[in-house]
CSV table of C-alpha atoms in Angstrom, one decimal:
chain,number,residue,atom,x,y,z
A,1,UNK,CA,-47.7,-20.0,56.6
A,2,UNK,CA,-48.4,-20.9,53.4
A,3,UNK,CA,-49.7,-18.3,51.5
A,4,UNK,CA,-53.0,-17.9,51.9
A,5,UNK,CA,-54.1,-20.0,55.0
A,6,UNK,CA,-56.7,-18.0,56.9
A,7,UNK,CA,-57.5,-20.4,60.6
A,8,UNK,CA,-56.7,-23.6,61.1
A,9,UNK,CA,-56.9,-26.9,58.2
A,10,UNK,CA,-59.8,-28.5,57.8
A,11,UNK,CA,-60.6,-31.9,59.2
A,12,UNK,CA,-61.3,-35.1,56.7
A,13,UNK,CA,-63.1,-36.8,58.0
A,14,UNK,CA,-64.4,-39.3,55.0
A,15,UNK,CA,-65.5,-40.0,51.5
A,16,UNK,CA,-68.9,-40.0,49.3
A,17,UNK,CA,-69.1,-43.6,48.2
A,18,UNK,CA,-69.4,-42.4,44.9
A,19,UNK,CA,-66.5,-40.3,44.9
A,20,UNK,CA,-64.1,-43.2,44.1
A,21,UNK,CA,-65.2,-45.3,41.1
A,22,UNK,CA,-64.9,-49.3,40.2
A,23,UNK,CA,-61.7,-48.7,38.3
A,24,UNK,CA,-60.0,-46.8,40.7
A,25,UNK,CA,-57.8,-48.7,44.1
A,26,UNK,CA,-57.6,-46.4,46.8
A,27,UNK,CA,-56.4,-49.8,48.7
A,28,UNK,CA,-58.7,-49.3,51.8
A,29,UNK,CA,-57.4,-46.2,53.0
A,30,UNK,CA,-60.1,-44.3,55.3
A,31,UNK,CA,-58.8,-41.2,57.6
A,32,UNK,CA,-56.6,-41.8,60.1
A,33,UNK,CA,-57.0,-39.6,63.5
A,34,UNK,CA,-53.4,-39.7,64.6
A,35,UNK,CA,-53.0,-38.0,61.5
A,36,UNK,CA,-54.0,-34.1,60.0
A,37,UNK,CA,-56.8,-33.7,57.6
A,38,UNK,CA,-53.4,-32.7,54.8
A,39,UNK,CA,-52.1,-35.7,55.8
A,40,UNK,CA,-54.5,-38.2,55.0
A,41,UNK,CA,-55.4,-36.2,51.9
A,42,UNK,CA,-51.9,-35.8,50.4
A,43,UNK,CA,-51.4,-39.8,51.3
A,44,UNK,CA,-55.0,-41.1,48.9
A,45,UNK,CA,-53.6,-38.3,46.6
A,46,UNK,CA,-50.8,-40.6,46.5
A,47,UNK,CA,-52.1,-44.0,46.8
A,48,UNK,CA,-54.6,-42.3,43.1
A,49,UNK,CA,-51.4,-42.1,41.6
A,50,UNK,CA,-51.1,-45.4,41.8
A,51,UNK,CA,-53.9,-46.1,39.3
A,52,UNK,CA,-52.2,-44.0,36.7
A,53,UNK,CA,-49.6,-46.0,34.0
A,54,UNK,CA,-48.5,-42.7,32.0
A,55,UNK,CA,-45.1,-42.8,31.2
A,56,UNK,CA,-44.6,-39.1,31.6
A,57,UNK,CA,-45.3,-39.7,36.2
A,58,UNK,CA,-48.0,-40.5,37.3
A,59,UNK,CA,-50.6,-38.2,39.6
A,60,UNK,CA,-52.9,-38.5,42.2
A,61,UNK,CA,-55.9,-35.8,42.8
A,62,UNK,CA,-58.5,-35.6,46.0
A,63,UNK,CA,-61.1,-32.9,46.3
A,64,UNK,CA,-62.3,-32.5,49.9
A,65,UNK,CA,-65.0,-29.6,50.1
A,66,UNK,CA,-65.4,-27.2,52.3
A,67,UNK,CA,-66.8,-29.6,55.3
A,68,UNK,CA,-63.6,-32.5,54.7
A,69,UNK,CA,-65.3,-35.2,52.5
A,70,UNK,CA,-63.7,-36.5,49.7
A,71,UNK,CA,-65.7,-36.0,46.6
A,72,UNK,CA,-64.1,-36.3,43.8
A,73,UNK,CA,-61.0,-38.6,43.0
A,74,UNK,CA,-58.7,-37.6,39.3
A,75,UNK,CA,-55.3,-39.6,38.0
A,76,UNK,CA,-53.5,-38.4,34.8
A,77,UNK,CA,-54.8,-40.0,31.9
A,78,UNK,CA,-53.9,-40.6,28.7
A,79,UNK,CA,-56.5,-38.8,25.9
A,80,UNK,CA,-54.9,-38.7,22.2
A,81,UNK,CA,-53.0,-41.8,20.6
A,82,UNK,CA,-53.7,-45.0,21.8
A,83,UNK,CA,-56.0,-45.5,25.2
A,84,UNK,CA,-54.7,-49.3,25.4
A,85,UNK,CA,-51.4,-48.3,25.5
A,86,UNK,CA,-49.3,-50.1,27.9
A,87,UNK,CA,-47.5,-46.3,29.4
A,88,UNK,CA,-49.7,-44.2,27.4
A,89,UNK,CA,-49.9,-39.8,27.1
A,90,UNK,CA,-50.1,-37.9,29.8
A,91,UNK,CA,-52.4,-35.8,28.6
A,92,UNK,CA,-55.2,-34.7,30.8
A,93,UNK,CA,-53.7,-34.2,34.4
A,94,UNK,CA,-55.0,-35.1,37.4
A,95,UNK,CA,-56.9,-32.5,38.4
A,96,UNK,CA,-58.1,-31.5,35.3
A,97,UNK,CA,-60.0,-35.3,35.4
A,98,UNK,CA,-61.5,-34.7,39.0
A,99,UNK,CA,-62.7,-31.1,37.9
A,100,UNK,CA,-64.5,-32.7,35.1
A,101,UNK,CA,-66.0,-35.8,37.7
A,102,UNK,CA,-67.6,-32.6,40.3
A,103,UNK,CA,-68.9,-31.5,36.5
A,104,UNK,CA,-69.8,-34.8,36.1
A,105,UNK,CA,-71.7,-35.4,39.1
A,106,UNK,CA,-73.6,-31.8,39.8
A,107,UNK,CA,-70.8,-31.2,42.4
A,108,UNK,CA,-69.8,-27.5,43.8
A,109,UNK,CA,-65.8,-27.7,44.7
A,110,UNK,CA,-66.7,-23.7,46.6
A,111,UNK,CA,-64.7,-23.0,49.3
A,112,UNK,CA,-63.1,-26.9,48.7
A,113,UNK,CA,-59.9,-28.0,49.4
A,114,UNK,CA,-57.5,-29.7,46.8
A,115,UNK,CA,-54.5,-32.6,47.0
A,116,UNK,CA,-52.3,-33.4,44.7
A,117,UNK,CA,-49.2,-35.4,44.6
A,118,UNK,CA,-47.2,-32.5,42.1
A,119,UNK,CA,-47.2,-29.1,42.8
A,120,UNK,CA,-50.3,-27.8,40.1
A,121,UNK,CA,-48.8,-26.4,36.4
A,122,UNK,CA,-50.6,-22.7,35.4
A,123,UNK,CA,-52.9,-24.5,33.5
A,124,UNK,CA,-54.4,-27.1,36.1
A,125,UNK,CA,-54.2,-24.1,39.3
A,126,UNK,CA,-56.6,-21.5,37.0
A,127,UNK,CA,-59.0,-24.4,36.9
A,128,UNK,CA,-58.3,-25.4,40.5
A,129,UNK,CA,-58.7,-21.0,41.2
A,130,UNK,CA,-61.7,-21.2,38.3
A,131,UNK,CA,-63.7,-23.5,40.1
A,132,UNK,CA,-63.3,-21.8,43.7
A,133,UNK,CA,-60.6,-23.8,45.7
A,134,UNK,CA,-59.2,-21.8,48.0
A,135,UNK,CA,-56.8,-24.6,49.7
A,136,UNK,CA,-54.0,-26.4,47.1
A,137,UNK,CA,-52.4,-29.4,49.2
A,138,UNK,CA,-48.7,-30.8,47.7
A,139,UNK,CA,-46.2,-33.0,48.6
A,140,UNK,CA,-43.6,-30.2,47.6
A,141,UNK,CA,-43.1,-26.3,46.9
A,142,UNK,CA,-44.4,-24.3,43.9
A,143,UNK,CA,-41.6,-23.9,42.3
A,144,UNK,CA,-40.0,-20.0,42.8
A,145,UNK,CA,-40.0,-19.9,38.8
A,146,UNK,CA,-43.7,-20.3,39.2
A,147,UNK,CA,-44.0,-16.8,40.1
A,148,UNK,CA,-47.7,-15.4,38.5
A,149,UNK,CA,-48.7,-18.8,40.5
A,150,UNK,CA,-47.9,-17.5,43.4
A,151,UNK,CA,-48.9,-14.0,42.6
A,152,UNK,CA,-52.5,-15.0,41.7
A,153,UNK,CA,-52.9,-17.2,45.1
A,154,UNK,CA,-52.2,-14.4,47.0
A,155,UNK,CA,-54.3,-12.4,45.5
A,156,UNK,CA,-57.1,-14.5,45.2
A,157,UNK,CA,-56.4,-16.1,48.8
A,158,UNK,CA,-56.2,-19.2,48.0
A,159,UNK,CA,-54.1,-21.2,50.1
A,160,UNK,CA,-50.8,-23.1,49.2
A,161,UNK,CA,-49.8,-26.1,51.6
A,162,UNK,CA,-47.0,-28.0,51.8
A,163,UNK,CA,-47.2,-31.5,53.6
A,164,UNK,CA,-43.8,-33.4,53.1
A,165,UNK,CA,-44.0,-37.3,53.2
A,166,UNK,CA,-42.3,-38.8,56.7
A,167,UNK,CA,-41.3,-42.6,57.2
A,168,UNK,CA,-44.4,-43.2,59.7
A,169,UNK,CA,-47.0,-42.1,56.7
A,170,UNK,CA,-44.9,-43.5,53.7
A,171,UNK,CA,-45.3,-46.8,56.4
A,172,UNK,CA,-49.0,-47.1,56.4
A,173,UNK,CA,-49.4,-46.2,52.6
A,174,UNK,CA,-47.0,-49.3,52.1
A,175,UNK,CA,-48.7,-50.9,54.7
A,176,UNK,CA,-52.0,-50.3,52.7
A,177,UNK,CA,-50.9,-50.9,49.5
A,178,UNK,CA,-49.0,-54.7,50.9
A,179,UNK,CA,-52.4,-55.9,52.5
A,180,UNK,CA,-54.0,-55.4,49.1
A,181,UNK,CA,-51.2,-57.0,46.6
A,182,UNK,CA,-51.7,-60.1,49.9
A,183,UNK,CA,-55.0,-60.5,49.6
A,184,UNK,CA,-54.9,-60.6,45.1
A,185,UNK,CA,-52.8,-63.4,46.4
A,186,UNK,CA,-54.5,-65.3,48.2
A,187,UNK,CA,-58.2,-64.6,45.7
A,188,UNK,CA,-56.0,-66.2,42.9
A,189,UNK,CA,-54.3,-68.5,45.0
A,190,UNK,CA,-50.8,-68.4,45.1
A,191,UNK,CA,-49.9,-68.3,48.6
A,192,UNK,CA,-46.5,-66.4,48.0
A,193,UNK,CA,-45.5,-63.7,50.9
A,194,UNK,CA,-45.7,-60.9,49.7
A,195,UNK,CA,-42.8,-57.8,50.8
A,196,UNK,CA,-42.3,-54.5,50.5
A,197,UNK,CA,-40.1,-54.7,47.9
A,198,UNK,CA,-41.9,-56.9,45.5
A,199,UNK,CA,-44.3,-53.1,45.3
A,200,UNK,CA,-44.4,-51.4,42.3
A,201,UNK,CA,-44.5,-47.5,42.8
A,202,UNK,CA,-44.5,-45.5,39.3
A,203,UNK,CA,-42.0,-43.7,38.0
A,204,UNK,CA,-42.6,-39.4,38.7
A,205,UNK,CA,-44.5,-40.8,42.0
A,206,UNK,CA,-42.9,-41.7,44.7
A,207,UNK,CA,-41.7,-40.9,47.9
A,208,UNK,CA,-38.7,-39.1,47.3
């Protein structure tokens, strides 16, 4: 089983209203009963990543409490240079922004789960581990060369869980995005009938 995993994964059943900033879109996401908690969490992270415009790739992270409530989110973002650039640099990773949101709001992350679109780098793993995160759920395995992360997770009892994309969940995410796109066009009075081919997936994030 996944490194450090003990017992069944927790459910993901709700989101704190204050966890999602007004300038971040999740396209009407809500946990689906037919999907597992980890699948729901990864789908949310994928939708979050669409908000990033960083040229090195788009990343999303959702932090859930041990009780299965999403308490904070983050995307990768610029810090140095021009913050208004069309394709800014990815200076702050999604995990760090999510942890910073918890700090600003006084939210405990002890025993929580991090849902991230990409495996964490060494620095982000350190941030998650020292914040008390006990489960890291991602869309692909940590690279074999990252032996230090694997060893640290094992010694600290942190579960490293992989939830791969499926055709059914890709379709669900695309339908959420398309629904929001059509509503926006209707409000703008364009009347265009958007198709799935018109959905923009930021570089480095998409479904591979």
